[in-house]
mmCIF file of C-alpha atoms in Angstrom:
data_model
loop_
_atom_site.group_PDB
_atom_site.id
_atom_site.type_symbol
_atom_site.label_atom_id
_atom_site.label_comp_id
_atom_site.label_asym_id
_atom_site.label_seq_id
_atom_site.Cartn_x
_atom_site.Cartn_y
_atom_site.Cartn_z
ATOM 1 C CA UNK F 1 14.600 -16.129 91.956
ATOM 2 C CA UNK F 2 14.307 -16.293 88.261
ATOM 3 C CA UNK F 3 16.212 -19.222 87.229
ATOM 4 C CA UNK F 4 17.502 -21.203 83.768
ATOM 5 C CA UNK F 5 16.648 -24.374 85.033
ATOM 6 C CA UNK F 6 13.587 -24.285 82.745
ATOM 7 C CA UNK F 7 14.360 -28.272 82.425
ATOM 8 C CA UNK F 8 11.877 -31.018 81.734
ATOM 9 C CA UNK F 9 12.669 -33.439 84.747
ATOM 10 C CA UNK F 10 12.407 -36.543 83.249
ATOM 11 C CA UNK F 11 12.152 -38.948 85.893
ATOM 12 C CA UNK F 12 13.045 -42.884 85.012
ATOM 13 C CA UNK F 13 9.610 -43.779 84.374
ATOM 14 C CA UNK F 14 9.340 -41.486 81.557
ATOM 15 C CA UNK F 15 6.857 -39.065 82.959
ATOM 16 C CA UNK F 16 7.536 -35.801 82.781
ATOM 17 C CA UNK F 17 7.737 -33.241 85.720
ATOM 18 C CA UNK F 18 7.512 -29.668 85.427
ATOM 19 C CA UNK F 19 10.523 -27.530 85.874
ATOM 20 C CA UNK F 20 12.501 -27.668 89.462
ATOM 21 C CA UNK F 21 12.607 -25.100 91.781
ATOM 22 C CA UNK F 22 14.074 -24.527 94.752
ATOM 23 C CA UNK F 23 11.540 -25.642 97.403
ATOM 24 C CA UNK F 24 12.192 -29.424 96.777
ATOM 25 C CA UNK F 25 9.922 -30.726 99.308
ATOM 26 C CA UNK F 26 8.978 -34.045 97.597
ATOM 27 C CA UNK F 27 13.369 -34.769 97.225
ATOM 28 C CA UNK F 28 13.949 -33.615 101.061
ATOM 29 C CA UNK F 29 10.934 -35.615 102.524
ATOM 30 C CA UNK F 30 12.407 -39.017 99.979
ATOM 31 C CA UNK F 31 8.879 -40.022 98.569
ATOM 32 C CA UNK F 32 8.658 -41.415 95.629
ATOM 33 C CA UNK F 33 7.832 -38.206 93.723
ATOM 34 C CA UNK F 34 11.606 -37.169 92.434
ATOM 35 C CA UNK F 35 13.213 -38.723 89.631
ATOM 36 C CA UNK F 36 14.567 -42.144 90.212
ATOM 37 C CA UNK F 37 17.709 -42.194 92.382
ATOM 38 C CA UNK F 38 21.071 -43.629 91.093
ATOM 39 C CA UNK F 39 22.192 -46.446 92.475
ATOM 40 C CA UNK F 40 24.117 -45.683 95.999
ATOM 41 C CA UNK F 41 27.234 -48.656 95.207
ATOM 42 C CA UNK F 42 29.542 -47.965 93.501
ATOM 43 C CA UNK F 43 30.541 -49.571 89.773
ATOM 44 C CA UNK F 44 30.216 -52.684 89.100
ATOM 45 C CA UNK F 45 27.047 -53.355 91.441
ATOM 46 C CA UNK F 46 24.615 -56.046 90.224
ATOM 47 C CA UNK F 47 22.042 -54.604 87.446
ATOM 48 C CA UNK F 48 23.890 -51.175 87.731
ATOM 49 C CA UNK F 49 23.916 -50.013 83.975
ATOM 50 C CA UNK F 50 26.577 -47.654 82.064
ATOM 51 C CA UNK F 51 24.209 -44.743 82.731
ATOM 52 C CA UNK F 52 24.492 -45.186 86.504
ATOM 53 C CA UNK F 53 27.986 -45.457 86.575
ATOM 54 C CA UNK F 54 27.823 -42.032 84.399
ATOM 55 C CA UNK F 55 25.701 -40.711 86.347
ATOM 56 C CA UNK F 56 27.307 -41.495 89.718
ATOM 57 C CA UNK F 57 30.662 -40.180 88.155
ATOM 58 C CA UNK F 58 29.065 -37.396 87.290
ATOM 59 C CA UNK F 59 27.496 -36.293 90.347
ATOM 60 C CA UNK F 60 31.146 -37.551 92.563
ATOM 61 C CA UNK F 61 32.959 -34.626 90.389
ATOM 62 C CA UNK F 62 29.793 -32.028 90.871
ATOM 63 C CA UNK F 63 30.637 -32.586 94.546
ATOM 64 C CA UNK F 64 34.743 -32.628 94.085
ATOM 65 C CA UNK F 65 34.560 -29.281 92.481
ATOM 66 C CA UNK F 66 31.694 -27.354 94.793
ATOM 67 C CA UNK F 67 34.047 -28.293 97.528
ATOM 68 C CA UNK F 68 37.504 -27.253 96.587
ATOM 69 C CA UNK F 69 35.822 -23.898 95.784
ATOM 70 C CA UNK F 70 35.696 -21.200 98.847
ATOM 71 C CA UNK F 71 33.036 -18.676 99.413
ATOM 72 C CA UNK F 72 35.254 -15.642 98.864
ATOM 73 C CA UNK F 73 36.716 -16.842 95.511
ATOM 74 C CA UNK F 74 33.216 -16.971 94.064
ATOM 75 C CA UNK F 75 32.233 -13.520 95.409
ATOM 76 C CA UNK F 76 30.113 -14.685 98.413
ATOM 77 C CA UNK F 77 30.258 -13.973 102.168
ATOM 78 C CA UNK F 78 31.550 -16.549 104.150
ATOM 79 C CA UNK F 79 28.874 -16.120 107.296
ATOM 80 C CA UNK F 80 29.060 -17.772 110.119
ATOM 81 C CA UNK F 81 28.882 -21.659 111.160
ATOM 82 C CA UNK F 82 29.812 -22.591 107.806
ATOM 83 C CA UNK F 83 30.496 -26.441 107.966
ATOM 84 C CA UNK F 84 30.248 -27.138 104.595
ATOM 85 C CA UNK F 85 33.922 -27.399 102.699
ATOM 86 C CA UNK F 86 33.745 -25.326 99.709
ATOM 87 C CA UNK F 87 30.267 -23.846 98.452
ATOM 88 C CA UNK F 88 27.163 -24.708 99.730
ATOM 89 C CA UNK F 89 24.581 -26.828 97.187
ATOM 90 C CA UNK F 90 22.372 -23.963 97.486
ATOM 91 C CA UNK F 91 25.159 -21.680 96.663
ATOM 92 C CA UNK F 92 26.613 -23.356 93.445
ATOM 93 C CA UNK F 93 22.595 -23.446 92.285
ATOM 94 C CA UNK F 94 22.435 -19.547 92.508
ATOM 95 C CA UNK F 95 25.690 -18.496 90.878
ATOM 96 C CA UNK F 96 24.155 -21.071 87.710
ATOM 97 C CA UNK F 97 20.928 -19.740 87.491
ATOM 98 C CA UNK F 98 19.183 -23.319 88.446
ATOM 99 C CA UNK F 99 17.174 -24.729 90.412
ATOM 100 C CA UNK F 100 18.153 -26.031 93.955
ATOM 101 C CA UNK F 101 16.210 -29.096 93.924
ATOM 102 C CA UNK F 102 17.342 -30.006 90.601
ATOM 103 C CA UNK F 103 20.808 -29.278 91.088
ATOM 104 C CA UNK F 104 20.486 -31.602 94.709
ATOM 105 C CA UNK F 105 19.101 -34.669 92.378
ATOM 106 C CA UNK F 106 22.036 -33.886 89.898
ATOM 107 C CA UNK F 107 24.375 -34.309 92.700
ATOM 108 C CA UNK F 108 22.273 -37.442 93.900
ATOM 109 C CA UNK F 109 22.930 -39.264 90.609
ATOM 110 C CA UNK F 110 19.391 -39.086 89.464
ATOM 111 C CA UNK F 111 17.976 -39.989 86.430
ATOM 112 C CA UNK F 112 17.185 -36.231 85.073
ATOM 113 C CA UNK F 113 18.439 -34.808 81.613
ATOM 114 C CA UNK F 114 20.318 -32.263 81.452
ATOM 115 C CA UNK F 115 21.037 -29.279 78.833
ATOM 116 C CA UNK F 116 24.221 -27.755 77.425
ATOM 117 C CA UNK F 117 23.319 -24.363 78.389
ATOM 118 C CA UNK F 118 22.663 -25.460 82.142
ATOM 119 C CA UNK F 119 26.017 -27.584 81.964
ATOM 120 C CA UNK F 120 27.616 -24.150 80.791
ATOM 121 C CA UNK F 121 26.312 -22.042 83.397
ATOM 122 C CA UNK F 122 27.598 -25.121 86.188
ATOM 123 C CA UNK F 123 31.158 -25.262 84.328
ATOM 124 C CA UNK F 124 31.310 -21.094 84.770
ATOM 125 C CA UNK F 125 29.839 -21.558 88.315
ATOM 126 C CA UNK F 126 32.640 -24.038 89.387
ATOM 127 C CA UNK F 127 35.286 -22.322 87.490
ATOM 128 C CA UNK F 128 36.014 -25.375 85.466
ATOM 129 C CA UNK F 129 39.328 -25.607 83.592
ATOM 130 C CA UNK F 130 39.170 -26.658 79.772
ATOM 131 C CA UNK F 131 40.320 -30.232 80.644
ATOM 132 C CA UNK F 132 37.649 -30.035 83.774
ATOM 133 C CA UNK F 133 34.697 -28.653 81.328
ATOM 134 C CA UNK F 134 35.589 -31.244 78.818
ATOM 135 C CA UNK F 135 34.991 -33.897 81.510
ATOM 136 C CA UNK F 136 31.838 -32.394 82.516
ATOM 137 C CA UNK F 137 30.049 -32.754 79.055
ATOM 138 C CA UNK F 138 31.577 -36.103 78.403
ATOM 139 C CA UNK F 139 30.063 -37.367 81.834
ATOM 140 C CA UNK F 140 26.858 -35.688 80.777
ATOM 141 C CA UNK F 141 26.692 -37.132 77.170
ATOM 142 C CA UNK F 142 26.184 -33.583 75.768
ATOM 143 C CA UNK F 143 27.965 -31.374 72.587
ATOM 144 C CA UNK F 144 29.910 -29.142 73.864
ATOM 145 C CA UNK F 145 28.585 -26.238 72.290
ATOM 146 C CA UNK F 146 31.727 -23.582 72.872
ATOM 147 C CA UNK F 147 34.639 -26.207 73.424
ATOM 148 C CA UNK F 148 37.238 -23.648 73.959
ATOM 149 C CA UNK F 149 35.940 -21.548 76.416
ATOM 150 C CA UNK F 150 37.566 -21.212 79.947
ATOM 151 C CA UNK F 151 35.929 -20.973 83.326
ATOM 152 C CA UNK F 152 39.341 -20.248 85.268
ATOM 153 C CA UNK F 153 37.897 -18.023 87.607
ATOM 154 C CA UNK F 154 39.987 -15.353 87.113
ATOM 155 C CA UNK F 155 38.562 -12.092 88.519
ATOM 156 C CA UNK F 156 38.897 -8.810 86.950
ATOM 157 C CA UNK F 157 40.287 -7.327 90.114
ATOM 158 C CA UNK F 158 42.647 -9.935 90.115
ATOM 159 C CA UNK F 159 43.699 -9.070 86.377
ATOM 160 C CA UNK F 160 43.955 -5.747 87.388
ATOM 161 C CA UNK F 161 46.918 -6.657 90.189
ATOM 162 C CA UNK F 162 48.453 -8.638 87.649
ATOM 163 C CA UNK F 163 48.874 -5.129 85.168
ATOM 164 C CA UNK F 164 49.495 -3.130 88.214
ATOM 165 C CA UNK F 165 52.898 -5.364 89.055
ATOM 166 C CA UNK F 166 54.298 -4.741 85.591
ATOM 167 C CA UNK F 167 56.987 -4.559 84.917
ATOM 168 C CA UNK F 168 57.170 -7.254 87.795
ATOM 169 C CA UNK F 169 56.163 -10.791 85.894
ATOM 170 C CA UNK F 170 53.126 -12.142 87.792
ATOM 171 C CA UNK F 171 50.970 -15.318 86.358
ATOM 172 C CA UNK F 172 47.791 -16.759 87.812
ATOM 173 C CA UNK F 173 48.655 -20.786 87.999
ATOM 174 C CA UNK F 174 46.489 -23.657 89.430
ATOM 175 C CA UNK F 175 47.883 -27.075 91.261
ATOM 176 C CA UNK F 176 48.334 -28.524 88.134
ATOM 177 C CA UNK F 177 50.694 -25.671 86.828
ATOM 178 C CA UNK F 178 48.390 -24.192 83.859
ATOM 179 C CA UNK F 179 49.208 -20.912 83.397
ATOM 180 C CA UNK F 180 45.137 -19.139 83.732
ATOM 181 C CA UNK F 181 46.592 -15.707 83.096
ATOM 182 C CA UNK F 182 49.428 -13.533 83.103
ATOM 183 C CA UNK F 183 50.712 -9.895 82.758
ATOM 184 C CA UNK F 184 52.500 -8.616 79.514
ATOM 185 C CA UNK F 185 56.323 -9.049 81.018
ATOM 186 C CA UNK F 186 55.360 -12.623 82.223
ATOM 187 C CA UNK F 187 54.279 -13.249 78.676
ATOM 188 C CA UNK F 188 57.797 -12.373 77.666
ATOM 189 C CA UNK F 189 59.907 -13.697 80.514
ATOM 190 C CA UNK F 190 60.647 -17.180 78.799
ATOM 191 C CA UNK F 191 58.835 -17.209 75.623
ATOM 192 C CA UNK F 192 56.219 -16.104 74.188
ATOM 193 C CA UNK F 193 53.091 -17.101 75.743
ATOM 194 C CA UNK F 194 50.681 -15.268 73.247
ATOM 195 C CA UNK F 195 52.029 -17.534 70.676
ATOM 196 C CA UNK F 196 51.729 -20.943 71.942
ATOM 197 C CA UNK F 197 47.834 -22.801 71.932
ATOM 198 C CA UNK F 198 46.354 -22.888 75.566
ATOM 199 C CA UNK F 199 46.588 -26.154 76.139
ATOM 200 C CA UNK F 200 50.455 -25.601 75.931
ATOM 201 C CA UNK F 201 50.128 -22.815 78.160
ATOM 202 C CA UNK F 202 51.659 -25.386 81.311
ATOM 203 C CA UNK F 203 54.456 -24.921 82.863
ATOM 204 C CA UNK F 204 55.349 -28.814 82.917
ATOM 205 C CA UNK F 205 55.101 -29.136 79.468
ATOM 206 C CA UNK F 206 57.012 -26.357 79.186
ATOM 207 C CA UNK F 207 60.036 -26.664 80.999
ATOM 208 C CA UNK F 208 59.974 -30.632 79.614
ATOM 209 C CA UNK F 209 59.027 -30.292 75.633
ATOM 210 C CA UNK F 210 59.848 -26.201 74.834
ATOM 211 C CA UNK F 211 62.894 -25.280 73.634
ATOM 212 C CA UNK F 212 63.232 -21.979 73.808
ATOM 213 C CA UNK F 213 61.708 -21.613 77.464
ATOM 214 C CA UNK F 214 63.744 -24.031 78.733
ATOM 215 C CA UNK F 215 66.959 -21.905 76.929
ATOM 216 C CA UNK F 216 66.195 -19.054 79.380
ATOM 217 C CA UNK F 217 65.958 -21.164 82.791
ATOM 218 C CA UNK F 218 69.294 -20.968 84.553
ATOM 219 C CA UNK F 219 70.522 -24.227 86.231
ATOM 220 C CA UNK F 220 68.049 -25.530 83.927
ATOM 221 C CA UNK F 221 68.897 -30.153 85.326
ATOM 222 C CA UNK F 222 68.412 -29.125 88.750
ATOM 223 C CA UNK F 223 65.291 -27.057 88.116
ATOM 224 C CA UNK F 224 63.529 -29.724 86.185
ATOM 225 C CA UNK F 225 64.207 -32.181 88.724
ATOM 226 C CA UNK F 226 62.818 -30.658 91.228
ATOM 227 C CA UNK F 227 59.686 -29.217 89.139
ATOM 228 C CA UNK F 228 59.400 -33.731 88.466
ATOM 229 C CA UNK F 229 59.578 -34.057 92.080
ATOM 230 C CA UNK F 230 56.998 -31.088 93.211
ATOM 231 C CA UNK F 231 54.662 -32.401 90.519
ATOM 232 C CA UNK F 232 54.280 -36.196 91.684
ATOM 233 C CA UNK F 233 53.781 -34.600 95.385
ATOM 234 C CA UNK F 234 50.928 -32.602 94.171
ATOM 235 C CA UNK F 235 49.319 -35.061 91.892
ATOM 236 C CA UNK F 236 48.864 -37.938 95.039
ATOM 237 C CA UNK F 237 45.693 -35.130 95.668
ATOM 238 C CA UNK F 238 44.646 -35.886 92.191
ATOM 239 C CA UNK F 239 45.201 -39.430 90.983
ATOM 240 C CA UNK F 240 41.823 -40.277 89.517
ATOM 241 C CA UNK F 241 41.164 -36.721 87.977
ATOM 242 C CA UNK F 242 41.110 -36.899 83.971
ATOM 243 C CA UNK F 243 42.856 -33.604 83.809
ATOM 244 C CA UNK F 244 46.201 -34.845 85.688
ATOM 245 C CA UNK F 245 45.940 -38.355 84.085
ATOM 246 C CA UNK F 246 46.153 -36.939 80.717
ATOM 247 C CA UNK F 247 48.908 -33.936 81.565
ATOM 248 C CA UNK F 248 50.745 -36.693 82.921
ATOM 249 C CA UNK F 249 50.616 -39.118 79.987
ATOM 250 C CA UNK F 250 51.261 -36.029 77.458
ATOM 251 C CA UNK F 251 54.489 -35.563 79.730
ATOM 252 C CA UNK F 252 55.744 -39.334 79.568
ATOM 253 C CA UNK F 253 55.063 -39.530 75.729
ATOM 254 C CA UNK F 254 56.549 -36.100 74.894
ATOM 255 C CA UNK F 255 59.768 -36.150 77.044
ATOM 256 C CA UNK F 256 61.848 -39.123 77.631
ATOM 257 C CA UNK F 257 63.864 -37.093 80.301
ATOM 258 C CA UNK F 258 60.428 -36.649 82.424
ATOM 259 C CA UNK F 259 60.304 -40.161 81.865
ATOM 260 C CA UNK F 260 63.287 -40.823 83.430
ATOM 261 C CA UNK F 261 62.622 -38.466 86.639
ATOM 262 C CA UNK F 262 59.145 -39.642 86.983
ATOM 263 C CA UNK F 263 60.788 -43.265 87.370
ATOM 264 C CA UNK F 264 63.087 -42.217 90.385
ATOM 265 C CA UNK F 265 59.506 -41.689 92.590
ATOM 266 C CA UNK F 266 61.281 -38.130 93.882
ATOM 267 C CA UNK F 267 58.741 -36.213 95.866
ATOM 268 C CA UNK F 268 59.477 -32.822 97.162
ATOM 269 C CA UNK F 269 57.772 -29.577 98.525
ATOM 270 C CA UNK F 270 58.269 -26.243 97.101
ATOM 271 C CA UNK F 271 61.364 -24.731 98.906
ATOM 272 C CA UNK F 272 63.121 -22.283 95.842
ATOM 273 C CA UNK F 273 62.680 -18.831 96.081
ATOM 274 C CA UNK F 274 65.297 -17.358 93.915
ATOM 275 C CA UNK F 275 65.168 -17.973 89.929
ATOM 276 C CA UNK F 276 67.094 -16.600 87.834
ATOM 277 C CA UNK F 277 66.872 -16.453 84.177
ATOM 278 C CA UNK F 278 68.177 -15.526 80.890
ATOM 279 C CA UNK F 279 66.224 -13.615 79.051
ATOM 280 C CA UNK F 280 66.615 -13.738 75.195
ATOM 281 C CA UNK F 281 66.012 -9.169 75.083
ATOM 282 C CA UNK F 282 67.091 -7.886 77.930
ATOM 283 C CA UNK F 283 69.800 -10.779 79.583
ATOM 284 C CA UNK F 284 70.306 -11.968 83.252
ATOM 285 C CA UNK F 285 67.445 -11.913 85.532
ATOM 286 C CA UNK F 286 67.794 -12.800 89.269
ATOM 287 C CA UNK F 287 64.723 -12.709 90.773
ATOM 288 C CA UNK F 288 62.555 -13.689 94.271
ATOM 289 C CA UNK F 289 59.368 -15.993 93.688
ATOM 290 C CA UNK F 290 56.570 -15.261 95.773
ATOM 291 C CA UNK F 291 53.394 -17.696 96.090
ATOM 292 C CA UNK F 292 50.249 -16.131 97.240
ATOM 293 C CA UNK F 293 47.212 -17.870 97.600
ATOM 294 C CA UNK F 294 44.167 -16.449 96.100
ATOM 295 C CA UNK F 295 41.623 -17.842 98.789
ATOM 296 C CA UNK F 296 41.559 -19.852 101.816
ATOM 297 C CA UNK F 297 42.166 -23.033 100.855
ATOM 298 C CA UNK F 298 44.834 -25.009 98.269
ATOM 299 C CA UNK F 299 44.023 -23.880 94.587
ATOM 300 C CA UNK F 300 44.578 -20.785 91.849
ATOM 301 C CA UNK F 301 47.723 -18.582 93.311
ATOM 302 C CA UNK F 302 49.385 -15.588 92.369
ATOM 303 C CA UNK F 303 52.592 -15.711 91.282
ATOM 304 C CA UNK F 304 55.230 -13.295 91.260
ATOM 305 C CA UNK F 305 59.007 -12.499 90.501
ATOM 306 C CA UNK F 306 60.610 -9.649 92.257
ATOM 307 C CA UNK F 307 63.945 -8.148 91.067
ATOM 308 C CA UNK F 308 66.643 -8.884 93.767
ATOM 309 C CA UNK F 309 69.195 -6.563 92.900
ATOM 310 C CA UNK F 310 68.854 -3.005 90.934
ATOM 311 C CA UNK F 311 70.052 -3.851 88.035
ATOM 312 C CA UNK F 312 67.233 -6.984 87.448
ATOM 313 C CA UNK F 313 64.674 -3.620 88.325
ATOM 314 C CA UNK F 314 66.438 -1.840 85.553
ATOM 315 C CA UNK F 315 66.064 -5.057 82.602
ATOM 316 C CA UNK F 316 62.542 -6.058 83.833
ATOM 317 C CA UNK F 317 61.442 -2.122 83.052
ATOM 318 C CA UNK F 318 63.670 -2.527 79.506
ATOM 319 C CA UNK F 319 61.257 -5.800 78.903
ATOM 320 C CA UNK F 320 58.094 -3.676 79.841
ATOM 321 C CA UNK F 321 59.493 -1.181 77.522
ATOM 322 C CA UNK F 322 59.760 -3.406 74.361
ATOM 323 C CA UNK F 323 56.437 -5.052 75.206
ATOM 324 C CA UNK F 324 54.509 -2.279 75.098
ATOM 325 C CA UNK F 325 56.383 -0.883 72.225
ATOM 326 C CA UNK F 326 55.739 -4.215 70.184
ATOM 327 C CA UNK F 327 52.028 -3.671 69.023
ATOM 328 C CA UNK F 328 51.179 -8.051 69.152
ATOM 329 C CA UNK F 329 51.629 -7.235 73.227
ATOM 330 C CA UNK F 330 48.287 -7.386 75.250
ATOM 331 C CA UNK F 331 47.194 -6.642 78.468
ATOM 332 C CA UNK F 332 47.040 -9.471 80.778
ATOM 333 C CA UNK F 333 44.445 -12.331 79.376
ATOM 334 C CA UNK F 334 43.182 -15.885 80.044
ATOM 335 C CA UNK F 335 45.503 -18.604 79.372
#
């Protein structure tokens, strides 16, 4: 296979290897021939530098994300006597365009350099969110060289379902409640989602610091509490991820009434199925909330609201109606 990983493997001694493939012999045999191996204790280990706790951090949240990714939401088969949570190393190497070998010793904390277009194809590869891509370069020491860009994993066919519910609202959300994409009537529901930056697009911050989306919620105290409560449940999967440490502190510092919910240690499953909102166009929504997974295992889901009663079907077509009559609307797009 033609691959990018056209990298100079630069082992610790400073000589330099020609570029990895993925026949690795030398790495799987463990002579002396691969680049030097980070150190296997964790931080704070005697003579362990910076660098190796970089590069150990780097190559624990490689192996965090290739797991927590299934075979069918990156296209591939599943097969059979698949042990392996998540993708496969040799898997997550193909869908970059790299090497095997060299994306093993990446995992293995070696001492290799790495480039920003190989660290691009690996954030698109593991469907890195922007606070998950940001991580990835800072761990790797390298610019950034298209900050903004998101690797939600969003397929088109799955874009596609989200225009063909309209004028149902339907979103694409991960465990941490970012909003990856949405149809034209979800983009209306509370606000307007076009509007806002993406990294407001959350529906924490949201319901906690927005104004005019927290206007539309109906039973607006109880809903918040419980959203407080669901969100401290989730995030005991997450404690040491940048991504939820920072959503969380932007929470504390932005609303003092989070504050105060966070401090009562509430945790809670999600049991609501009804929502009902009011809707600043077309009035009084009652609607049923449906959660779908979109693979096997905990991660991006579909989300939709149903109309329970006709007259919710009749307002939700109005809102289609004005949003395709008001030329700023779009069809569905990344968060």
């Amino acid at each position: 296979m033609t691959t990018m990983a056209q990298e100079t493997v630069r082992p610790a001694n400073g000589l330099a290897k020609g570029p990895a493939t993925g026949t690795g012999s030398s790495m799987a045999a463990g002579t002396g021939n691969g680049p030097a191996t980070g150190t296997a204790a964790g931080p704070g280990t005697r003579g362990e530098t910076s660098a190796d706790v970089r590069r150990n951090e780097l190559a624990a949240f490689l192996r965090s994300r290739r797991e927590r990714i299934t075979p069918e939401q990156a296209g591939l088969a599943r097969g059979q006597r698949r042990r392996t949570p998540g993708l496969r190393r040799e898997e997550v190497a193909h869908l970059a365009a790299v090497g095997v070998t060299w994306y093993t010793w990446l995992e293995q904390a070696r001492n290799i350099k790495v480039s920003a277009q190989v660290l691009d194809s690996l954030a698109r590869a593991l469907m890195l969110d922007h606070s998950e891509r940001f991580h990835l370069f800072a761990l790797a020491e390298v610019a950034d060289p298209h900050p903004n860009s998101e690797c939600t994993g969003v397929s088109d066919s799955l874009r596609a379902m989200l225009r063909q519910l309209e004028p149902f609202p339907a979103c694409v959300q991960n465990s941490r409640y970012d909003i990856l994409a949405y149809n034209r009537t979800y983009g209306r529901l509370l606000c307007d989602l076009d509007a806002l930056p993406q990294e407001d697009r959350n529906c924490m911050l949201l319901a906690f610091t927005n104004a005019t989306w927290s206007a539309c919620v109906v039973n607006r105290d109880e809903v918040v509490r419980s959203m407080a409560a669901k969100f401290r449940a989730s995030m005991a999967e997450h404690l040491a991820e940048p991504a939820w440490k920072t959503l969380l502190k932007r929470l504390q510092d932005e609303s003092p009434e989070f504050r105060e919910l966070w401090a009562r240690h509430e945790v809670v499953r999600a049991t609501k199925r009804t929502w009902i909102f009011r809707q600043a166009q077309v009035g009084l929504l009652r609607t049923r909330y449906t959660a779908l997974w979109t693979g096997p295992n905990s991660g991006p889901r579909l989300l939709t609201y149903t109309p329970e009663d006709d007259e919710t079907r009749e307002r939700l077509e109005r809102l289609q109606e004005l949003v395709t009559a008001d030329p700023s609307g779009t069809p569905p797009r990344p968060a």
